[in-house]
Amino acid sequence: MSARIVVTGIAGFIGSHLADRLLNQGHIVIGLDNLLTGSADNIKHLDHRRFTFINHDVTEHISIDGQVDFVLHWASPASPTDYLEWPIPTLKVGALGTHKALGLAKAKGATFVLASTSEVYGDPLEHPQAESYWGNVNPIGPRGVYDEAKRFAEAITVAYYRYHKVNAKIARIFNTYGPRMRIRDGRAIPTFIAQALAGENITVFGTGNQTRSFCYISDLVDGIIRLMESSSNEPVNLGNPKEMTINAIAQQIVAMTGSRSRIIHRPLPIDDPKVRQPDITRARELLGWVPHVTIDEGLRRTIDYVKQKIG
Ligand code: UDP
């Protein structure tokens, strides 16, 4: 059945892929973005009669006429370099923006889905991270603006579920990659690919022995759609459990691009998590979801995108 769906952060990497999938499924999509870190390029192909774009900062009141069935709240700077550059907008969109998006869902009787993050676990002392883990976050560190905004966003989402009976869901998204990431957005995979293709040094921060678990975008979108359609109101980890060191991903990118780039080391950013791997038991059991795209395949598609983007 066709639904009318509001997506905040529509021009971001994940938001724009969500729009593609929802439109393919026959839904009506109203996308909001203030284009602070999102890009109009990501949605310019959505010349579709079921798609509307509204340039709006969701920290301000959101007015949408008519019925709304789902509100997917994806707006936020999400790369560590972005939230260092935009600390106050990051805090505001996580706090005030989530409040406004929840207010819209409450007024319309819509189902709400929050884009939360593995950053709520901070530099984790439990490994892999299950949803039951409360996290290890430095509130006043440089990443605190993002981590605490998302932790507040989870708290207010659960409060709206408990007190206002909004049918609210929380996706805790682990590192995700794929086409439409900004090439210089500071995150490891697009940065390494762009450096490798340009023959520049690959900048691995710290020893490179820190780990991450990278999920390809199409798998993530599958998980989000399943969560949106599920009857569950528990937070759910969405990510690929295949854990790798940052050195290993850098080496694989150098090999796959046939690059002569050298790997060099730069200081590790403050509070950079040492390990990260989702426990996806809950997603598997509640949503029947597991990621399928291998890192080889996902990197191949992402490298093709970066090549085409830098021409
Ligand atoms: N990283 C790196 N070089 C870069 C960008 C990132 O070594 O040019 C490291 C970063 O310190 C972290 C990991 O790669 O340990 C993943 O960083 P990213 O910014 O992609 O996401 P995070 O998981 O830290 O939010």
mmCIF file of C-alpha atoms in Angstrom, residues 45-200:
data_model
loop_
_atom_site.group_PDB
_atom_site.id
_atom_site.type_symbol
_atom_site.label_atom_id
_atom_site.label_comp_id
_atom_site.label_asym_id
_atom_site.label_seq_id
_atom_site.Cartn_x
_atom_site.Cartn_y
_atom_site.Cartn_z
ATOM 1 C CA HIS A 45 17.532 12.771 -10.340
ATOM 2 C CA LEU A 46 14.296 12.595 -8.290
ATOM 3 C CA ASP A 47 12.199 14.363 -10.869
ATOM 4 C CA HIS A 48 9.195 12.324 -9.860
ATOM 5 C CA ARG A 49 5.527 13.190 -9.470
ATOM 6 C CA ARG A 50 5.469 11.444 -6.063
ATOM 7 C CA PHE A 51 8.455 13.433 -4.755
ATOM 8 C CA THR A 52 8.485 16.905 -3.190
ATOM 9 C CA PHE A 53 11.554 18.684 -1.830
ATOM 10 C CA ILE A 54 11.267 21.376 0.826
ATOM 11 C CA ASN A 55 14.356 23.385 1.742
ATOM 12 C CA HIS A 56 13.816 23.617 5.491
ATOM 13 C CA ASP A 57 15.866 23.588 8.689
ATOM 14 C CA VAL A 58 14.086 21.012 10.855
ATOM 15 C CA THR A 59 15.172 22.705 14.080
ATOM 16 C CA GLU A 60 12.297 25.088 13.203
ATOM 17 C CA HIS A 61 8.619 24.045 13.250
ATOM 18 C CA ILE A 62 7.771 21.609 10.439
ATOM 19 C CA SER A 63 4.436 22.229 8.643
ATOM 20 C CA ILE A 64 3.162 19.550 6.293
ATOM 21 C CA ASP A 65 -0.389 19.587 4.951
ATOM 22 C CA GLY A 66 -2.493 16.451 4.858
ATOM 23 C CA GLN A 67 -1.908 12.925 5.954
ATOM 24 C CA VAL A 68 1.555 11.654 6.927
ATOM 25 C CA ASP A 69 2.062 7.937 7.582
ATOM 26 C CA PHE A 70 5.773 7.867 8.447
ATOM 27 C CA VAL A 71 8.390 10.384 9.570
ATOM 28 C CA LEU A 72 11.964 9.219 8.998
ATOM 29 C CA HIS A 73 14.293 11.578 10.855
ATOM 30 C CA TRP A 74 17.634 11.410 9.089
ATOM 31 C CA ALA A 75 18.820 15.031 9.266
ATOM 32 C CA SER A 76 22.214 15.552 10.934
ATOM 33 C CA PRO A 77 25.834 16.176 10.090
ATOM 34 C CA ALA A 78 27.304 12.664 10.409
ATOM 35 C CA SER A 79 31.003 12.706 9.604
ATOM 36 C CA PRO A 80 33.407 13.482 12.476
ATOM 37 C CA THR A 81 34.922 16.325 10.445
ATOM 38 C CA ASP A 82 31.429 17.745 9.833
ATOM 39 C CA TYR A 83 30.370 17.753 13.420
ATOM 40 C CA LEU A 84 33.667 19.325 14.440
ATOM 41 C CA GLU A 85 32.980 22.086 11.939
ATOM 42 C CA TRP A 86 29.268 22.382 12.857
ATOM 43 C CA PRO A 87 29.061 21.548 16.562
ATOM 44 C CA ILE A 88 26.040 23.710 17.412
ATOM 45 C CA PRO A 89 23.939 22.736 14.342
ATOM 46 C CA THR A 90 24.736 19.090 15.181
ATOM 47 C CA LEU A 91 23.475 19.500 18.738
ATOM 48 C CA LYS A 92 20.455 21.465 17.559
ATOM 49 C CA VAL A 93 19.316 19.026 14.901
ATOM 50 C CA GLY A 94 19.688 16.067 17.271
ATOM 51 C CA ALA A 95 17.783 17.831 20.028
ATOM 52 C CA LEU A 96 15.445 20.492 18.583
ATOM 53 C CA GLY A 97 15.167 18.780 15.180
ATOM 54 C CA THR A 98 14.181 15.466 16.744
ATOM 55 C CA HIS A 99 11.629 17.283 18.899
ATOM 56 C CA LYS A 100 10.071 18.909 15.823
ATOM 57 C CA ALA A 101 10.084 15.664 13.810
ATOM 58 C CA LEU A 102 8.456 13.824 16.714
ATOM 59 C CA GLY A 103 5.919 16.628 17.054
ATOM 60 C CA LEU A 104 4.998 16.156 13.397
ATOM 61 C CA ALA A 105 4.640 12.377 13.876
ATOM 62 C CA LYS A 106 2.469 12.919 16.958
ATOM 63 C CA ALA A 107 0.214 15.476 15.218
ATOM 64 C CA LYS A 108 -0.265 13.186 12.211
ATOM 65 C CA GLY A 109 -0.465 9.862 14.061
ATOM 66 C CA ALA A 110 2.554 8.777 11.981
ATOM 67 C CA THR A 111 5.127 6.089 12.688
ATOM 68 C CA PHE A 112 8.489 7.674 13.558
ATOM 69 C CA VAL A 113 11.945 6.279 12.823
ATOM 70 C CA LEU A 114 15.064 7.892 14.306
ATOM 71 C CA ALA A 115 18.445 7.614 12.620
ATOM 72 C CA SER A 116 20.576 6.929 15.660
ATOM 73 C CA THR A 117 24.153 5.721 15.584
ATOM 74 C CA SER A 118 26.766 3.352 16.945
ATOM 75 C CA GLU A 119 28.291 6.530 18.414
ATOM 76 C CA VAL A 120 25.807 6.177 21.295
ATOM 77 C CA TYR A 121 28.170 3.386 22.440
ATOM 78 C CA GLY A 122 31.138 5.819 22.387
ATOM 79 C CA ASP A 123 34.559 4.181 22.731
ATOM 80 C CA PRO A 124 32.968 0.891 23.758
ATOM 81 C CA LEU A 125 34.045 -1.236 26.697
ATOM 82 C CA GLU A 126 31.799 -4.062 25.520
ATOM 83 C CA HIS A 127 32.607 -5.812 22.235
ATOM 84 C CA PRO A 128 30.751 -6.448 19.994
ATOM 85 C CA GLN A 129 28.097 -3.919 20.918
ATOM 86 C CA ALA A 130 24.582 -5.201 21.652
ATOM 87 C CA GLU A 131 21.622 -2.845 22.126
ATOM 88 C CA SER A 132 21.677 -3.584 25.868
ATOM 89 C CA TYR A 133 25.073 -1.807 26.217
ATOM 90 C CA TRP A 134 24.785 1.745 27.627
ATOM 91 C CA GLY A 135 27.978 3.049 26.122
ATOM 92 C CA ASN A 136 31.127 4.909 27.092
ATOM 93 C CA VAL A 137 30.786 8.484 25.856
ATOM 94 C CA ASN A 138 32.803 11.571 26.775
ATOM 95 C CA PRO A 139 30.132 14.310 26.897
ATOM 96 C CA ILE A 140 32.636 17.169 26.622
ATOM 97 C CA GLY A 141 35.004 15.663 24.037
ATOM 98 C CA PRO A 142 34.949 16.817 20.403
ATOM 99 C CA ARG A 143 32.623 13.944 19.403
ATOM 100 C CA GLY A 144 30.291 14.690 22.325
ATOM 101 C CA VAL A 145 28.237 17.114 20.220
ATOM 102 C CA TYR A 146 27.143 14.256 17.972
ATOM 103 C CA ASP A 147 27.102 11.400 20.474
ATOM 104 C CA GLU A 148 25.138 13.283 23.118
ATOM 105 C CA ALA A 149 22.755 14.811 20.573
ATOM 106 C CA LYS A 150 21.933 11.301 19.367
ATOM 107 C CA ARG A 151 21.628 10.007 22.929
ATOM 108 C CA PHE A 152 19.217 12.862 23.691
ATOM 109 C CA ALA A 153 17.391 12.065 20.430
ATOM 110 C CA GLU A 154 16.940 8.472 21.600
ATOM 111 C CA ALA A 155 15.706 9.634 25.017
ATOM 112 C CA ILE A 156 13.107 12.010 23.588
ATOM 113 C CA THR A 157 12.028 9.388 21.025
ATOM 114 C CA VAL A 158 11.406 6.839 23.778
ATOM 115 C CA ALA A 159 9.602 9.507 25.850
ATOM 116 C CA TYR A 160 7.245 10.246 22.912
ATOM 117 C CA TYR A 161 6.646 6.514 22.538
ATOM 118 C CA ARG A 162 5.906 6.049 26.248
ATOM 119 C CA TYR A 163 3.991 9.239 27.038
ATOM 120 C CA HIS A 164 2.457 10.272 23.715
ATOM 121 C CA LYS A 165 2.092 6.740 22.313
ATOM 122 C CA VAL A 166 3.913 7.679 19.101
ATOM 123 C CA ASN A 167 4.825 4.451 17.303
ATOM 124 C CA ALA A 168 8.546 5.224 17.422
ATOM 125 C CA LYS A 169 11.534 3.154 16.325
ATOM 126 C CA ILE A 170 15.278 3.660 16.671
ATOM 127 C CA ALA A 171 17.882 2.481 14.137
ATOM 128 C CA ARG A 172 21.431 2.463 15.556
ATOM 129 C CA ILE A 173 23.410 2.758 12.354
ATOM 130 C CA PHE A 174 27.011 1.560 12.223
ATOM 131 C CA ASN A 175 29.579 2.709 9.640
ATOM 132 C CA THR A 176 27.951 2.691 6.210
ATOM 133 C CA TYR A 177 29.497 3.437 2.826
ATOM 134 C CA GLY A 178 28.656 3.602 -0.847
ATOM 135 C CA PRO A 179 27.920 5.945 -3.737
ATOM 136 C CA ARG A 180 26.829 9.524 -2.875
ATOM 137 C CA MET A 181 29.077 9.898 0.138
ATOM 138 C CA ARG A 182 30.863 13.184 -0.280
ATOM 139 C CA ILE A 183 34.317 12.425 -1.548
ATOM 140 C CA ARG A 184 36.058 14.766 0.865
ATOM 141 C CA ASP A 185 33.664 14.309 3.773
ATOM 142 C CA GLY A 186 36.513 13.126 5.957
ATOM 143 C CA ARG A 187 35.361 9.568 6.468
ATOM 144 C CA ALA A 188 37.767 6.722 5.952
ATOM 145 C CA ILE A 189 36.433 4.932 2.857
ATOM 146 C CA PRO A 190 35.741 7.853 0.483
ATOM 147 C CA THR A 191 38.901 9.613 1.674
ATOM 148 C CA PHE A 192 41.113 6.580 1.048
ATOM 149 C CA ILE A 193 39.544 5.927 -2.374
ATOM 150 C CA ALA A 194 40.010 9.550 -3.472
ATOM 151 C CA GLN A 195 43.596 9.553 -2.183
ATOM 152 C CA ALA A 196 44.373 6.238 -3.882
ATOM 153 C CA LEU A 197 42.930 7.357 -7.226
ATOM 154 C CA ALA A 198 44.861 10.631 -7.071
ATOM 155 C CA GLY A 199 48.103 8.847 -6.128
ATOM 156 C CA GLU A 200 48.228 10.826 -2.875
#
